[in-house]
Tab-separated table of C-alpha atoms in Angstrom:
chain	number	residue	atom	x	y	z
M	240	UNK	CA	0.120	-0.345	-0.087
M	241	UNK	CA	2.197	2.303	-0.501
M	242	UNK	CA	5.021	3.442	-3.653
M	243	UNK	CA	8.008	2.106	-1.720
M	244	UNK	CA	6.631	-1.291	-1.195
M	245	UNK	CA	6.059	-1.612	-5.628
M	246	UNK	CA	8.896	-0.336	-6.562
M	247	UNK	CA	10.878	-2.605	-4.258
M	248	UNK	CA	8.305	-5.595	-4.990
M	249	UNK	CA	6.249	-5.132	-8.280
M	250	UNK	CA	8.721	-3.308	-10.189
M	251	UNK	CA	9.419	-5.880	-13.367
M	252	UNK	CA	5.482	-6.601	-13.013
M	253	UNK	CA	4.352	-3.012	-13.558
M	254	UNK	CA	7.151	-2.734	-15.837
M	255	UNK	CA	5.787	-5.739	-18.269
M	256	UNK	CA	2.015	-4.321	-17.285
M	257	UNK	CA	3.566	-0.636	-18.807
M	258	UNK	CA	4.657	-2.615	-22.335
M	259	UNK	CA	0.729	-2.859	-23.577
M	260	UNK	CA	-1.260	-1.351	-20.695
M	261	UNK	CA	-1.885	2.231	-18.943
M	262	UNK	CA	-1.418	1.617	-15.546
M	263	UNK	CA	-2.454	3.809	-12.408
M	264	UNK	CA	-1.642	3.065	-9.004
M	265	UNK	CA	-3.322	3.884	-5.820
M	266	UNK	CA	-0.596	4.184	-2.735
M	267	UNK	CA	0.221	6.409	-0.440
M	268	UNK	CA	3.067	8.406	-2.197
M	269	UNK	CA	6.470	8.773	-0.595
M	270	UNK	CA	9.821	9.786	-2.150
M	271	UNK	CA	9.314	6.590	-4.897
M	272	UNK	CA	6.170	8.210	-6.317
M	273	UNK	CA	8.620	9.929	-9.150
M	274	UNK	CA	10.066	6.360	-10.010
M	275	UNK	CA	6.457	5.484	-10.829
M	276	UNK	CA	5.770	8.348	-12.958
M	277	UNK	CA	9.261	8.116	-14.209
M	278	UNK	CA	8.118	4.655	-15.223
M	279	UNK	CA	5.169	5.828	-16.879
M	280	UNK	CA	2.140	5.296	-14.041
M	281	UNK	CA	-0.291	7.440	-12.949
M	282	UNK	CA	0.376	7.381	-8.723
M	283	UNK	CA	-2.760	8.707	-6.666
M	284	UNK	CA	-2.730	8.250	-2.722
M	285	UNK	CA	-5.247	7.359	-0.842
M	286	UNK	CA	-3.390	8.145	2.931
M	287	UNK	CA	-4.504	4.507	3.854
M	288	UNK	CA	-3.455	3.950	7.526
M	289	UNK	CA	-2.033	0.472	7.828
M	290	UNK	CA	-2.923	0.068	11.313
M	291	UNK	CA	-6.275	2.362	12.079
M	292	UNK	CA	-8.936	0.431	13.374
M	293	UNK	CA	-11.185	3.412	13.000
M	294	UNK	CA	-14.774	3.119	11.818
M	295	UNK	CA	-15.002	6.463	10.833
M	296	UNK	CA	-11.538	5.886	9.054
M	297	UNK	CA	-11.839	3.296	6.986
M	298	UNK	CA	-15.644	4.134	5.988
M	299	UNK	CA	-14.075	7.470	4.818
M	300	UNK	CA	-11.027	5.134	3.076
M	301	UNK	CA	-13.805	3.370	1.452
M	302	UNK	CA	-15.482	5.254	-0.037
M	303	UNK	CA	-11.892	7.204	-1.430
M	304	UNK	CA	-11.320	3.912	-3.361
M	305	UNK	CA	-14.980	3.819	-4.659
M	306	UNK	CA	-14.769	7.383	-5.689
M	307	UNK	CA	-10.955	6.587	-7.432
M	308	UNK	CA	-12.105	3.298	-9.159
M	309	UNK	CA	-15.718	4.514	-10.153
M	310	UNK	CA	-13.716	8.126	-12.012
M	311	UNK	CA	-10.996	6.308	-13.472
M	312	UNK	CA	-12.741	3.060	-15.022
M	313	UNK	CA	-10.117	0.484	-15.281
M	314	UNK	CA	-9.987	-2.686	-17.213
M	315	UNK	CA	-8.957	-4.608	-14.382
M	316	UNK	CA	-7.708	-3.945	-10.548
M	317	UNK	CA	-4.873	-5.864	-9.475
M	318	UNK	CA	-4.654	-5.414	-5.477
M	319	UNK	CA	-2.245	-6.361	-2.801
M	320	UNK	CA	-2.070	-6.041	0.793
M	321	UNK	CA	-4.952	-6.424	4.060
M	322	UNK	CA	-6.882	-3.032	3.129
M	323	UNK	CA	-6.618	-2.170	-0.430
M	324	UNK	CA	-7.800	-5.920	-1.255
M	325	UNK	CA	-11.159	-5.709	0.703
M	326	UNK	CA	-11.640	-1.904	-0.283
M	327	UNK	CA	-10.678	-3.018	-3.581
M	328	UNK	CA	-12.807	-5.776	-3.908
M	329	UNK	CA	-15.872	-3.924	-2.433
M	330	UNK	CA	-15.697	-1.516	-5.100
M	331	UNK	CA	-15.278	-4.104	-7.683
M	332	UNK	CA	-18.062	-6.034	-6.892
M	333	UNK	CA	-20.205	-2.740	-6.619
M	334	UNK	CA	-19.091	-1.602	-9.784
M	335	UNK	CA	-18.690	-4.807	-12.310
M	336	UNK	CA	-14.846	-4.585	-12.769
M	337	UNK	CA	-12.628	-8.114	-12.476
M	338	UNK	CA	-10.145	-8.101	-10.206
M	339	UNK	CA	-6.815	-10.078	-8.979
M	340	UNK	CA	-6.329	-10.427	-5.163
M	341	UNK	CA	-2.219	-10.628	-3.858
M	342	UNK	CA	-3.074	-12.372	-0.142
M	343	UNK	CA	0.741	-11.046	0.705
M	344	UNK	CA	0.178	-12.004	4.257
M	345	UNK	CA	-2.394	-12.061	6.810
M	346	UNK	CA	-0.795	-9.641	9.395
M	347	UNK	CA	-0.905	-8.289	12.937
M	348	UNK	CA	-4.768	-8.354	13.142
M	349	UNK	CA	-5.026	-12.352	12.570
M	350	UNK	CA	-3.232	-12.439	15.997
M	351	UNK	CA	-4.733	-9.359	17.479
M	352	UNK	CA	-8.673	-9.476	19.640
M	353	UNK	CA	-10.655	-12.511	18.252
M	354	UNK	CA	-13.036	-9.449	17.963
M	355	UNK	CA	-10.555	-7.579	15.216
M	356	UNK	CA	-9.913	-11.437	13.186
M	357	UNK	CA	-13.681	-12.380	13.761
M	358	UNK	CA	-14.106	-8.942	11.876
M	359	UNK	CA	-11.462	-9.568	8.730
M	360	UNK	CA	-12.474	-12.361	8.229
M	361	UNK	CA	-16.317	-11.438	8.037
M	362	UNK	CA	-14.642	-8.300	5.702
M	363	UNK	CA	-12.574	-11.196	3.559
M	364	UNK	CA	-15.570	-12.984	3.337
M	365	UNK	CA	-18.217	-10.285	1.923
M	366	UNK	CA	-15.370	-8.123	-0.542
M	367	UNK	CA	-13.683	-11.496	-2.097
M	368	UNK	CA	-15.893	-13.785	-2.539
M	369	UNK	CA	-16.507	-12.611	-6.138
M	370	UNK	CA	-12.986	-12.024	-7.149
M	371	UNK	CA	-11.844	-13.503	-9.988
M	372	UNK	CA	-8.433	-14.584	-9.230
M	373	UNK	CA	-6.976	-15.053	-5.414
M	374	UNK	CA	-2.692	-15.301	-4.419
M	375	UNK	CA	-1.418	-16.837	-1.831
M	376	UNK	CA	1.904	-16.094	-0.753
M	377	UNK	CA	2.171	-19.261	1.835
M	378	UNK	CA	0.262	-22.091	2.589
M	379	UNK	CA	-1.314	-21.809	6.169
M	380	UNK	CA	-2.862	-18.824	5.119
M	381	UNK	CA	-4.792	-20.554	1.911
M	382	UNK	CA	-5.040	-22.959	4.427
M	383	UNK	CA	-6.987	-20.669	6.669
M	384	UNK	CA	-9.021	-19.191	4.025
M	385	UNK	CA	-10.363	-22.193	2.441
M	386	UNK	CA	-11.060	-23.419	6.746
M	387	UNK	CA	-13.278	-20.369	6.544
M	388	UNK	CA	-15.152	-20.505	3.976
M	389	UNK	CA	-13.523	-16.787	2.629
M	390	UNK	CA	-12.586	-18.897	-1.084
M	391	UNK	CA	-15.045	-20.679	-3.505
M	392	UNK	CA	-13.799	-19.285	-6.727
M	393	UNK	CA	-10.146	-19.621	-8.575
M	394	UNK	CA	-7.248	-19.539	-6.639
M	395	UNK	CA	-3.839	-20.464	-6.626
M	396	UNK	CA	-0.292	-20.459	-4.332
M	397	UNK	CA	2.816	-18.808	-5.747
M	398	UNK	CA	5.851	-18.624	-4.205
M	399	UNK	CA	5.781	-15.059	-2.905
M	400	UNK	CA	6.434	-12.253	-4.644
M	401	UNK	CA	9.609	-13.436	-6.201
M	402	UNK	CA	13.392	-12.149	-6.183
M	403	UNK	CA	15.358	-11.178	-9.520
M	404	UNK	CA	18.302	-13.793	-9.939
M	405	UNK	CA	21.432	-12.600	-9.458
M	406	UNK	CA	25.089	-13.142	-9.535
M	407	UNK	CA	26.426	-11.750	-6.350
M	408	UNK	CA	30.113	-10.576	-6.067
M	409	UNK	CA	30.949	-11.530	-2.867
M	410	UNK	CA	33.725	-8.676	-2.617
M	411	UNK	CA	33.681	-7.405	0.902
M	412	UNK	CA	36.330	-8.059	3.293
M	413	UNK	CA	35.941	-8.652	7.224
M	414	UNK	CA	37.972	-6.038	8.772
M	415	UNK	CA	37.760	-9.090	12.529
M	416	UNK	CA	36.987	-11.887	13.357
M	417	UNK	CA	33.616	-11.239	14.748
M	418	UNK	CA	30.660	-13.014	13.985
M	419	UNK	CA	27.490	-10.423	12.487
M	420	UNK	CA	23.950	-11.965	12.834
M	421	UNK	CA	22.182	-9.537	10.544
M	422	UNK	CA	18.240	-8.494	10.587
M	423	UNK	CA	16.557	-6.778	7.822
M	424	UNK	CA	12.823	-5.666	7.539
M	425	UNK	CA	10.794	-2.940	9.720
M	426	UNK	CA	12.099	-2.235	13.566
M	427	UNK	CA	8.663	-2.626	15.247
M	428	UNK	CA	7.247	-5.164	17.949
M	429	UNK	CA	5.512	-7.912	15.657
M	430	UNK	CA	9.016	-8.532	13.557
M	431	UNK	CA	10.470	-9.996	17.189
M	432	UNK	CA	12.979	-7.175	17.494
M	433	UNK	CA	12.326	-7.211	20.928
M	434	UNK	CA	12.699	-10.992	21.687
M	435	UNK	CA	15.790	-10.666	19.191
M	436	UNK	CA	17.587	-8.069	21.419
M	437	UNK	CA	16.914	-10.055	25.134
M	438	UNK	CA	18.257	-13.021	23.309
M	439	UNK	CA	21.585	-11.291	21.500
M	440	UNK	CA	22.418	-9.570	25.266
M	441	UNK	CA	22.257	-12.730	26.520
M	442	UNK	CA	24.744	-14.776	24.040
M	443	UNK	CA	26.922	-11.229	23.723
M	444	UNK	CA	27.475	-11.996	27.530
M	445	UNK	CA	29.483	-14.820	27.048
M	446	UNK	CA	30.433	-14.139	23.966
M	447	UNK	CA	31.898	-10.604	23.267
M	448	UNK	CA	32.749	-11.598	19.548
M	449	UNK	CA	29.527	-11.580	18.094
M	450	UNK	CA	27.656	-8.392	16.494
M	451	UNK	CA	24.198	-7.492	15.771
M	452	UNK	CA	23.048	-5.724	12.583
M	453	UNK	CA	19.537	-4.321	12.317
M	454	UNK	CA	18.428	-2.671	9.096
M	455	UNK	CA	15.092	-0.895	8.974
M	456	UNK	CA	12.979	1.626	10.119
M	457	UNK	CA	12.124	2.385	13.186
M	458	UNK	CA	8.482	2.777	14.362
M	459	UNK	CA	6.028	2.694	17.234
M	460	UNK	CA	6.905	2.817	20.456
M	461	UNK	CA	9.614	0.788	20.135
M	462	UNK	CA	13.017	3.111	19.487
M	463	UNK	CA	12.911	3.699	23.479
M	464	UNK	CA	13.074	0.524	24.145
M	465	UNK	CA	16.236	-0.644	21.165
M	466	UNK	CA	18.157	2.548	22.326
M	467	UNK	CA	18.227	1.556	26.154
M	468	UNK	CA	19.444	-1.683	25.384
M	469	UNK	CA	21.848	-0.492	22.709
M	470	UNK	CA	25.597	-0.849	23.224
M	471	UNK	CA	28.878	-1.428	21.291
M	472	UNK	CA	27.812	-4.476	19.860
M	473	UNK	CA	23.647	-3.734	18.492
M	474	UNK	CA	23.893	-1.493	15.267
M	475	UNK	CA	20.759	-0.057	14.021
M	476	UNK	CA	21.163	1.428	10.013
M	477	UNK	CA	18.535	3.435	8.386
M	478	UNK	CA	16.710	1.292	5.576
M	479	UNK	CA	18.335	2.386	2.364
M	480	UNK	CA	18.348	1.066	-1.399
M	481	UNK	CA	21.960	0.010	-1.008
M	482	UNK	CA	22.120	-2.615	1.817
M	483	UNK	CA	24.082	-5.275	-0.376
M	484	UNK	CA	27.075	-4.568	1.932
M	485	UNK	CA	25.154	-5.788	5.079
M	486	UNK	CA	24.248	-9.169	3.886
M	487	UNK	CA	27.956	-9.309	2.697
M	488	UNK	CA	29.655	-8.012	5.703
M	489	UNK	CA	26.740	-10.470	7.637
M	490	UNK	CA	27.420	-14.173	8.792
M	491	UNK	CA	24.056	-15.497	9.309
M	492	UNK	CA	20.715	-13.995	9.255
M	493	UNK	CA	18.637	-14.008	11.452
M	494	UNK	CA	14.143	-12.648	10.943
M	495	UNK	CA	12.334	-13.240	13.689
M	496	UNK	CA	8.519	-12.063	12.999
M	497	UNK	CA	5.832	-13.110	14.349
M	498	UNK	CA	3.931	-13.686	11.258
M	499	UNK	CA	4.608	-13.113	7.275
M	500	UNK	CA	3.058	-13.823	4.029
M	501	UNK	CA	6.674	-14.480	1.787
M	502	UNK	CA	9.683	-12.277	3.265
M	503	UNK	CA	12.297	-10.749	0.631
M	504	UNK	CA	14.227	-10.490	3.095
M	505	UNK	CA	15.027	-14.134	3.210
M	506	UNK	CA	15.127	-14.641	0.109
M	507	UNK	CA	17.774	-12.262	-0.758
M	508	UNK	CA	19.524	-13.699	1.945
M	509	UNK	CA	19.557	-16.916	0.618
M	510	UNK	CA	20.642	-15.657	-2.552
M	511	UNK	CA	23.027	-14.245	-0.762
M	512	UNK	CA	24.683	-17.790	0.994
M	513	UNK	CA	23.713	-17.050	4.499
M	514	UNK	CA	22.907	-19.789	7.068
M	515	UNK	CA	19.365	-18.539	7.993
M	516	UNK	CA	17.680	-19.136	11.474
M	517	UNK	CA	13.912	-17.785	11.614
M	518	UNK	CA	10.653	-18.034	13.513
M	519	UNK	CA	8.549	-21.428	13.017
M	520	UNK	CA	5.255	-18.818	11.257
M	521	UNK	CA	3.466	-19.031	7.920
M	522	UNK	CA	6.044	-17.883	5.122
M	523	UNK	CA	8.791	-18.363	7.085
M	524	UNK	CA	8.073	-21.960	7.275
M	525	UNK	CA	7.571	-22.477	3.427
M	526	UNK	CA	11.101	-21.453	2.551
M	527	UNK	CA	12.905	-22.541	5.522
M	528	UNK	CA	12.753	-27.176	6.711
M	529	UNK	CA	14.664	-26.830	9.861
M	530	UNK	CA	18.147	-28.156	9.962
M	531	UNK	CA	17.852	-29.208	6.172
M	532	UNK	CA	18.321	-25.380	4.722
M	533	UNK	CA	18.290	-23.737	7.825
M	534	UNK	CA	16.781	-23.325	11.517
M	535	UNK	CA	13.361	-22.382	12.993
M	536	UNK	CA	12.763	-21.510	16.463
M	537	UNK	CA	9.733	-20.667	18.446
M	538	UNK	CA	7.882	-17.052	17.519
M	539	UNK	CA	7.635	-14.739	20.694
M	540	UNK	CA	10.426	-16.649	22.619
M	541	UNK	CA	13.995	-14.534	23.096
M	542	UNK	CA	15.011	-18.460	24.679
M	543	UNK	CA	14.459	-19.939	21.856
M	544	UNK	CA	16.111	-17.660	19.812
M	545	UNK	CA	19.028	-18.058	22.028
M	546	UNK	CA	19.218	-21.530	21.976
M	547	UNK	CA	18.462	-21.090	17.711
M	548	UNK	CA	21.698	-18.509	18.077
M	549	UNK	CA	24.044	-20.615	19.654
M	550	UNK	CA	22.820	-23.624	17.740
M	551	UNK	CA	24.338	-21.896	14.316
M	552	UNK	CA	27.291	-20.759	16.080
M	553	UNK	CA	28.672	-24.354	16.668
M	554	UNK	CA	27.354	-26.198	13.416
M	555	UNK	CA	30.514	-27.056	11.317
M	556	UNK	CA	31.225	-24.937	8.375
M	557	UNK	CA	30.731	-27.815	6.460
M	558	UNK	CA	27.078	-29.056	6.988
M	559	UNK	CA	26.026	-24.609	6.964
M	560	UNK	CA	27.724	-24.216	3.430
M	561	UNK	CA	25.483	-27.918	2.615
M	562	UNK	CA	22.659	-26.203	4.017
M	563	UNK	CA	23.172	-22.910	2.440
M	564	UNK	CA	22.849	-24.276	-0.935
M	565	UNK	CA	19.742	-26.219	-0.483
M	566	UNK	CA	18.003	-22.948	0.125
M	567	UNK	CA	20.264	-20.770	-2.609
M	568	UNK	CA	18.767	-23.859	-5.209
M	569	UNK	CA	15.320	-23.564	-4.058
M	570	UNK	CA	15.185	-20.043	-4.203
M	571	UNK	CA	16.748	-20.142	-7.675
M	572	UNK	CA	14.077	-22.928	-9.151
M	573	UNK	CA	11.212	-21.479	-7.151
M	574	UNK	CA	10.450	-18.154	-6.269
M	575	UNK	CA	12.369	-16.492	-9.265
M	576	UNK	CA	10.277	-13.140	-9.850
M	577	UNK	CA	9.412	-14.566	-13.172
M	578	UNK	CA	7.564	-17.366	-12.032
M	579	UNK	CA	5.239	-14.610	-10.779
M	580	UNK	CA	4.954	-12.350	-13.476
M	581	UNK	CA	3.996	-15.491	-16.104
M	582	UNK	CA	1.417	-16.751	-13.822
M	583	UNK	CA	-0.127	-12.738	-13.994
M	584	UNK	CA	0.040	-11.944	-17.189
M	585	UNK	CA	-1.973	-15.830	-17.877
M	586	UNK	CA	-4.245	-14.622	-15.614
M	587	UNK	CA	-4.558	-11.184	-17.323
M	588	UNK	CA	-5.402	-12.671	-20.634
M	589	UNK	CA	-7.536	-15.116	-19.822
M	590	UNK	CA	-9.834	-12.465	-18.009
M	591	UNK	CA	-9.579	-10.022	-20.951
M	592	UNK	CA	-10.954	-12.774	-23.406
């Protein structure tokens, strides 16, 4: 629901669509909006508050969507993330417009109160029941929708948003023998950052040759807690387009998220052939198989993270190399973004006819 998201995860798809179509983007504007405009897209900002639960704000957002879509009269609508999926689908139902939804993950709303989970399930039921095609990025979400009878039409499991397969040149030379754990993603509570820091501080007491690098944007009330625990072993870096050097500097990749769709950061880490340890949650476990191509730990558990960090450090190099290669080959063969783009283009052609 942001231009940043579209440039980072949908740019190749948008480029393909622009060759034969006019593309209009409805997403929160940011510094990446100009990239979309340069590509040839029109951009409209609906001012989505992703974490808002105010009924008045949500009704206002739905009205914005309806006005925009009815004004633009698109032949087809492609939506991603929870609110755009729900609201654009409601509009498409009323306006008789074909649409394709992408369930990128069910997010924190399905981990919060039973009321919010019930409400979101109900909204999905009334909105996407007539959706022409629904793509799911992980098996757990697909099972949930089937179990709760949310879907009754055409749906398909796809390998996340995919990733551009590129050859990595490892040019970075380490300045010391310290072992560096890397996390890339939003620095928010739902990503397991509090548990990660607790586990790391416990680990560093017995081993001062390790560091933790957090790359991402700090949000909400988490900043003070992180700063209170920050020391010379923890480095916090603002997210930028040039994060290659952090992957190259890392020895291990850690991802303690409470729930995922399919993490692009995990796919990136696999391409850089980093040993991965991550939480055993939807999305993560679709990609990582414990002790085969990475290590899984219990979500919301600093103790389990601590044990897994020790485990990966103690694993022999030969075994780690074998696990890294298995993961790299899996990503290369199953998660290439061209697979997803071909599915989208095929679906669009079918819906046009």
